[in-house]
């Protein structure tokens, strides 16, 4: 692959995820922290109005507005759709160098720790993830495949990915996770700098990934109201095996509801607060050990 020329770090796509918001504000105040000699680094606040309002979004989820149809629709009227077009023009200006890498910062109320979400299997992303997880075994790698321009900000370029940190309540800063996220960003920038300068010495040739295979919604009644909660035995157990017959939900009368799948899976984004409206109680993944060339 050609050298990396421009890297974008974006925080606050969701206005109530404060870790990314305040890291971007820090980087904008102290740009030398993210400066690297071989590429330009941009820092950008994604959703200023939602940040000011301390809410996830104003009209619609900004991190679903980066698909080709919405970006090309000049009749869009929602604030987030208009903001997505503004961000695209910043990251992919006409007749200028587009960003090569997008690093999208998020927090989650789920117990996901330090997680890197990849939208594709690009070899450089896998090598980056393998290097980072070798240095810090607490880092998890989640493969949530999306084609380019599928709606997520990270899908605007082949080397787009998200950093997802949790568990953090919405609208709250956690100092320890803030510092861990900041350290991870610097490690990524250093890796890209070494890549450009031909100094990458890959030491880790295997990588454990969690690959998305589906979603599970809460039990609901005919008008869409949830009828059960995440089972206490599953709560905060992201990346832990869920076996057929294990309890997955508990209804309001105390009756257990069991997982009906045919094989062991690994739930992620368990009980994410922002996903109640999306009809998602958790993501379901397969755990795989892959070889890195």
Short mmCIF file of C-alpha atoms in Angstrom, two decimals:
data_model
loop_
_atom_site.label_atom_id
_atom_site.label_comp_id
_atom_site.label_asym_id
_atom_site.label_seq_id
_atom_site.Cartn_x
_atom_site.Cartn_y
_atom_site.Cartn_z
CA UNK A 1 0.00 0.00 0.00
CA UNK A 2 1.06 3.61 -0.59
CA UNK A 3 2.16 5.82 2.27
CA UNK A 4 -0.37 7.40 4.58
CA UNK A 5 -0.65 11.16 4.08
CA UNK A 6 -3.65 12.26 6.17
CA UNK A 7 -5.17 10.82 9.33
CA UNK A 8 -8.43 12.05 10.87
CA UNK A 9 -9.36 11.61 14.53
CA UNK A 10 -13.05 12.30 15.12
CA UNK A 11 -14.80 12.47 18.48
CA UNK A 12 -18.31 13.46 19.47
CA UNK A 13 -20.22 11.90 16.59
CA UNK A 14 -22.52 11.16 19.51
CA UNK A 15 -22.72 14.26 21.65
CA UNK A 16 -23.08 12.49 25.00
CA UNK A 17 -19.96 10.33 24.58
CA UNK A 18 -17.61 12.68 26.36
CA UNK A 19 -14.31 10.79 26.18
CA UNK A 20 -13.98 11.47 22.45
CA UNK A 21 -15.30 15.00 22.82
CA UNK A 22 -12.71 16.04 25.39
CA UNK A 23 -9.85 14.19 23.73
CA UNK A 24 -10.51 16.13 20.52
CA UNK A 25 -10.68 19.39 22.48
CA UNK A 26 -7.34 18.48 24.09
CA UNK A 27 -5.76 17.67 20.72
CA UNK A 28 -7.04 20.92 19.26
CA UNK A 29 -5.52 22.84 22.16
CA UNK A 30 -2.25 20.86 22.09
CA UNK A 31 -1.84 19.73 18.46
CA UNK A 32 1.77 18.65 19.02
CA UNK A 33 0.44 15.59 20.87
CA UNK A 34 -0.90 14.08 17.67
CA UNK A 35 1.68 15.51 15.29
CA UNK A 36 3.75 12.96 13.44
CA UNK A 37 6.40 13.89 10.87
CA UNK A 38 5.30 11.68 7.98
CA UNK A 39 1.59 12.54 7.79
CA UNK A 40 -0.93 15.25 8.62
CA UNK A 41 -3.30 14.60 11.53
CA UNK A 42 -6.71 16.27 11.65
CA UNK A 43 -8.84 16.44 14.79
CA UNK A 44 -12.56 17.04 14.40
CA UNK A 45 -15.64 17.28 16.59
CA UNK A 46 -18.37 15.35 14.82
CA UNK A 47 -21.67 16.71 16.11
CA UNK A 48 -21.26 20.18 17.69
CA UNK A 49 -24.97 20.80 18.32
CA UNK A 50 -25.45 17.45 20.06
CA UNK A 51 -22.29 18.05 22.08
CA UNK A 52 -23.64 21.41 23.26
CA UNK A 53 -26.99 19.78 24.12
CA UNK A 54 -25.26 16.78 25.81
CA UNK A 55 -27.43 14.40 23.83
CA UNK A 56 -26.62 11.59 21.39
CA UNK A 57 -28.03 13.46 18.40
CA UNK A 58 -30.41 16.27 17.47
CA UNK A 59 -32.55 14.74 14.68
CA UNK A 60 -31.02 11.39 13.79
CA UNK A 61 -27.94 9.29 14.49
CA UNK A 62 -25.01 11.00 12.75
CA UNK A 63 -23.07 7.75 12.65
CA UNK A 64 -25.64 6.28 10.29
CA UNK A 65 -25.69 9.22 7.85
CA UNK A 66 -22.54 8.52 5.84
CA UNK A 67 -24.11 6.38 3.15
CA UNK A 68 -23.91 7.34 -0.48
CA UNK A 69 -27.60 8.13 -0.95
CA UNK A 70 -27.77 10.51 2.02
CA UNK A 71 -24.48 12.21 1.20
CA UNK A 72 -25.58 12.85 -2.39
CA UNK A 73 -29.12 14.01 -1.55
CA UNK A 74 -29.13 17.81 -1.76
CA UNK A 75 -32.67 17.87 -0.32
CA UNK A 76 -31.61 16.51 3.07
CA UNK A 77 -33.01 18.60 5.88
CA UNK A 78 -32.04 16.98 9.19
CA UNK A 79 -29.15 18.54 11.06
CA UNK A 80 -27.12 15.32 11.15
CA UNK A 81 -27.53 14.66 7.42
CA UNK A 82 -26.30 18.16 6.67
CA UNK A 83 -23.44 17.73 9.14
CA UNK A 84 -22.45 14.42 7.52
CA UNK A 85 -22.09 16.20 4.18
CA UNK A 86 -19.95 18.88 5.86
CA UNK A 87 -17.71 16.23 7.41
CA UNK A 88 -17.35 14.41 4.10
CA UNK A 89 -16.19 17.63 2.45
CA UNK A 90 -13.59 18.10 5.20
CA UNK A 91 -12.32 14.54 5.01
CA UNK A 92 -12.72 14.07 1.25
CA UNK A 93 -12.28 17.54 -0.30
CA UNK A 94 -12.69 17.81 -4.05
CA UNK A 95 -9.43 17.98 -6.00
CA UNK A 96 -7.41 17.48 -2.80
CA UNK A 97 -5.94 14.60 -0.84
CA UNK A 98 -8.62 12.66 1.04
CA UNK A 99 -7.85 11.24 4.44
CA UNK A 100 -6.30 7.79 4.33
CA UNK A 101 -7.22 6.79 7.88
CA UNK A 102 -10.28 7.62 9.99
CA UNK A 103 -10.13 6.98 13.73
CA UNK A 104 -13.66 7.39 15.16
CA UNK A 105 -13.83 7.67 18.97
CA UNK A 106 -16.80 6.27 20.90
CA UNK A 107 -17.84 5.13 24.33
CA UNK A 108 -20.43 2.53 25.23
CA UNK A 109 -22.46 1.71 28.32
CA UNK A 110 -21.63 -1.96 27.63
CA UNK A 111 -18.64 -3.56 29.34
CA UNK A 112 -16.42 -3.68 26.24
CA UNK A 113 -13.19 -2.38 27.76
CA UNK A 114 -10.73 -1.26 25.06
CA UNK A 115 -12.16 -2.35 21.72
CA UNK A 116 -11.12 -1.63 18.15
CA UNK A 117 -13.95 -2.08 15.63
CA UNK A 118 -12.88 -2.85 12.08
CA UNK A 119 -15.30 -2.52 9.18
CA UNK A 120 -13.28 -4.72 6.85
CA UNK A 121 -10.36 -7.16 6.70
CA UNK A 122 -7.78 -4.78 5.27
CA UNK A 123 -4.31 -6.27 5.89
CA UNK A 124 -2.92 -3.06 7.37
CA UNK A 125 -5.79 -2.81 9.85
CA UNK A 126 -5.28 -6.43 10.89
CA UNK A 127 -1.54 -5.89 11.35
CA UNK A 128 -2.22 -2.75 13.36
CA UNK A 129 -4.72 -4.61 15.55
CA UNK A 130 -2.34 -7.53 16.02
CA UNK A 131 0.47 -5.19 17.05
CA UNK A 132 -1.71 -3.28 19.52
CA UNK A 133 -3.22 -6.41 21.09
CA UNK A 134 0.24 -7.96 21.44
CA UNK A 135 1.39 -4.93 23.43
CA UNK A 136 -1.85 -4.74 25.44
CA UNK A 137 -3.73 -8.07 25.69
CA UNK A 138 -6.75 -6.23 27.13
CA UNK A 139 -7.50 -4.78 23.68
CA UNK A 140 -10.29 -6.62 21.90
CA UNK A 141 -10.81 -6.59 18.13
CA UNK A 142 -14.34 -6.69 16.74
CA UNK A 143 -15.00 -7.22 13.02
CA UNK A 144 -18.26 -5.52 12.05
CA UNK A 145 -18.12 -5.58 8.26
CA UNK A 146 -19.63 -2.72 6.30
CA UNK A 147 -19.08 -1.85 2.66
CA UNK A 148 -17.56 1.51 1.89
CA UNK A 149 -20.11 4.29 2.26
CA UNK A 150 -22.52 2.13 4.26
CA UNK A 151 -23.51 4.80 6.78
CA UNK A 152 -20.88 4.65 9.51
CA UNK A 153 -18.25 7.38 9.49
CA UNK A 154 -15.50 4.75 9.46
CA UNK A 155 -16.85 3.38 6.17
CA UNK A 156 -15.82 6.52 4.27
CA UNK A 157 -12.37 5.02 3.67
CA UNK A 158 -10.80 1.57 3.59
CA UNK A 159 -8.65 2.32 6.63
CA UNK A 160 -11.48 3.58 8.79
CA UNK A 161 -12.09 2.08 12.22
CA UNK A 162 -13.65 2.90 15.57
CA UNK A 163 -12.30 2.86 19.09
CA UNK A 164 -15.10 1.81 21.44
CA UNK A 165 -14.49 2.15 25.19
CA UNK A 166 -16.71 1.07 28.06
CA UNK A 167 -18.44 0.72 30.30
CA UNK A 168 -19.07 4.46 30.59
CA UNK A 169 -22.47 6.03 31.35
CA UNK A 170 -23.72 8.48 28.76
CA UNK A 171 -22.69 12.03 29.54
CA UNK A 172 -19.93 10.95 31.96
CA UNK A 173 -16.14 11.18 31.86
CA UNK A 174 -14.12 8.30 33.32
CA UNK A 175 -10.54 9.42 33.94
CA UNK A 176 -8.99 5.95 33.72
CA UNK A 177 -10.69 5.11 30.42
CA UNK A 178 -9.94 8.60 29.11
CA UNK A 179 -6.23 8.01 29.71
CA UNK A 180 -6.34 4.50 28.25
CA UNK A 181 -8.02 5.83 25.11
CA UNK A 182 -5.49 8.62 24.78
CA UNK A 183 -2.60 6.17 25.14
CA UNK A 184 -4.15 3.90 22.52
CA UNK A 185 -4.47 6.80 20.06
CA UNK A 186 -0.80 7.67 20.46
CA UNK A 187 0.14 4.02 19.90
CA UNK A 188 -1.88 3.97 16.68
CA UNK A 189 -0.29 7.18 15.43
CA UNK A 190 3.17 5.79 16.26
CA UNK A 191 2.38 2.59 14.37
CA UNK A 192 1.31 4.57 11.29
CA UNK A 193 4.46 6.70 11.55
CA UNK A 194 6.62 3.57 11.70
CA UNK A 195 4.70 2.12 8.76
CA UNK A 196 5.41 5.18 6.64
CA UNK A 197 9.08 5.06 7.58
CA UNK A 198 9.41 1.35 6.92
CA UNK A 199 10.16 0.53 10.53
CA UNK A 200 7.28 -1.83 11.26
CA UNK A 201 8.59 -5.13 12.61
CA UNK A 202 5.55 -7.33 13.03
CA UNK A 203 6.05 -9.67 15.95
CA UNK A 204 2.53 -10.99 16.44
CA UNK A 205 1.36 -13.24 13.58
CA UNK A 206 -1.94 -14.29 15.10
CA UNK A 207 -4.93 -12.25 16.13
CA UNK A 208 -8.06 -13.12 18.08
CA UNK A 209 -11.09 -11.41 16.60
CA UNK A 210 -14.79 -11.36 17.38
CA UNK A 211 -16.76 -11.42 14.12
CA UNK A 212 -20.33 -10.15 13.97
CA UNK A 213 -22.86 -12.80 12.97
CA UNK A 214 -26.13 -11.19 14.08
CA UNK A 215 -28.20 -9.19 16.53
CA UNK A 216 -30.63 -10.09 19.31
CA UNK A 217 -33.49 -7.80 20.34
CA UNK A 218 -35.32 -7.71 23.64
CA UNK A 219 -38.56 -9.65 23.86
CA UNK A 220 -41.30 -7.18 22.95
CA UNK A 221 -45.09 -7.09 22.91
CA UNK A 222 -47.29 -6.29 19.93
CA UNK A 223 -46.78 -2.52 20.35
CA UNK A 224 -43.01 -2.79 20.64
CA UNK A 225 -42.56 -2.41 24.40
CA UNK A 226 -39.79 -4.52 25.90
CA UNK A 227 -41.00 -7.40 28.04
CA UNK A 228 -37.73 -8.54 29.61
CA UNK A 229 -34.30 -7.36 30.76
CA UNK A 230 -30.78 -8.68 30.23
CA UNK A 231 -30.37 -11.61 32.61
CA UNK A 232 -28.17 -10.81 35.63
CA UNK A 233 -25.84 -13.70 34.71
CA UNK A 234 -25.23 -12.11 31.30
CA UNK A 235 -25.04 -8.46 32.32
CA UNK A 236 -21.49 -7.01 31.87
CA UNK A 237 -20.28 -10.30 30.33
CA UNK A 238 -19.22 -8.98 26.93
CA UNK A 239 -16.89 -11.36 25.02
CA UNK A 240 -17.82 -14.25 27.35
CA UNK A 241 -19.22 -17.46 25.82
CA UNK A 242 -22.99 -17.82 25.65
CA UNK A 243 -24.04 -21.45 25.27
CA UNK A 244 -27.34 -22.83 23.98
CA UNK A 245 -29.69 -23.04 26.95
CA UNK A 246 -27.93 -20.32 28.97
CA UNK A 247 -30.21 -17.65 30.47
CA UNK A 248 -30.25 -14.51 28.34
CA UNK A 249 -33.28 -12.47 29.52
CA UNK A 250 -35.37 -12.13 32.69
CA UNK A 251 -38.94 -10.95 32.33
CA UNK A 252 -40.69 -8.66 34.77
CA UNK A 253 -42.29 -11.53 36.67
CA UNK A 254 -38.92 -13.21 37.23
CA UNK A 255 -39.21 -15.86 34.49
CA UNK A 256 -35.93 -16.74 32.76
CA UNK A 257 -35.65 -16.78 28.97
CA UNK A 258 -32.90 -18.96 27.53
CA UNK A 259 -30.66 -18.63 24.49
CA UNK A 260 -32.07 -20.76 21.69
CA UNK A 261 -29.08 -20.81 19.32
CA UNK A 262 -27.42 -23.96 18.05
CA UNK A 263 -23.83 -23.11 18.96
CA UNK A 264 -21.75 -21.14 21.44
CA UNK A 265 -21.49 -17.44 20.61
CA UNK A 266 -19.90 -14.34 22.14
CA UNK A 267 -22.19 -11.38 22.89
CA UNK A 268 -20.92 -7.81 22.49
CA UNK A 269 -22.61 -4.46 23.18
CA UNK A 270 -24.71 -6.16 25.86
CA UNK A 271 -27.41 -3.79 27.14
CA UNK A 272 -26.02 -0.74 25.32
CA UNK A 273 -28.30 2.14 26.33
CA UNK A 274 -28.33 3.79 22.91
CA UNK A 275 -29.43 0.57 21.20
CA UNK A 276 -32.81 0.25 22.93
CA UNK A 277 -34.25 2.49 20.20
CA UNK A 278 -32.54 0.43 17.50
CA UNK A 279 -34.06 -2.87 18.62
CA UNK A 280 -30.74 -4.36 19.70
CA UNK A 281 -30.14 -5.99 23.07
CA UNK A 282 -26.70 -7.26 22.02
CA UNK A 283 -24.53 -8.12 19.06
CA UNK A 284 -23.71 -11.81 18.59
CA UNK A 285 -20.23 -12.75 17.41
CA UNK A 286 -17.99 -15.70 16.66
CA UNK A 287 -14.56 -15.84 18.24
CA UNK A 288 -11.80 -16.66 15.76
CA UNK A 289 -8.01 -16.94 15.82
CA UNK A 290 -6.67 -15.75 12.48
CA UNK A 291 -3.21 -15.77 10.93
CA UNK A 292 -1.61 -12.44 10.00
CA UNK A 293 0.76 -12.52 7.02
#
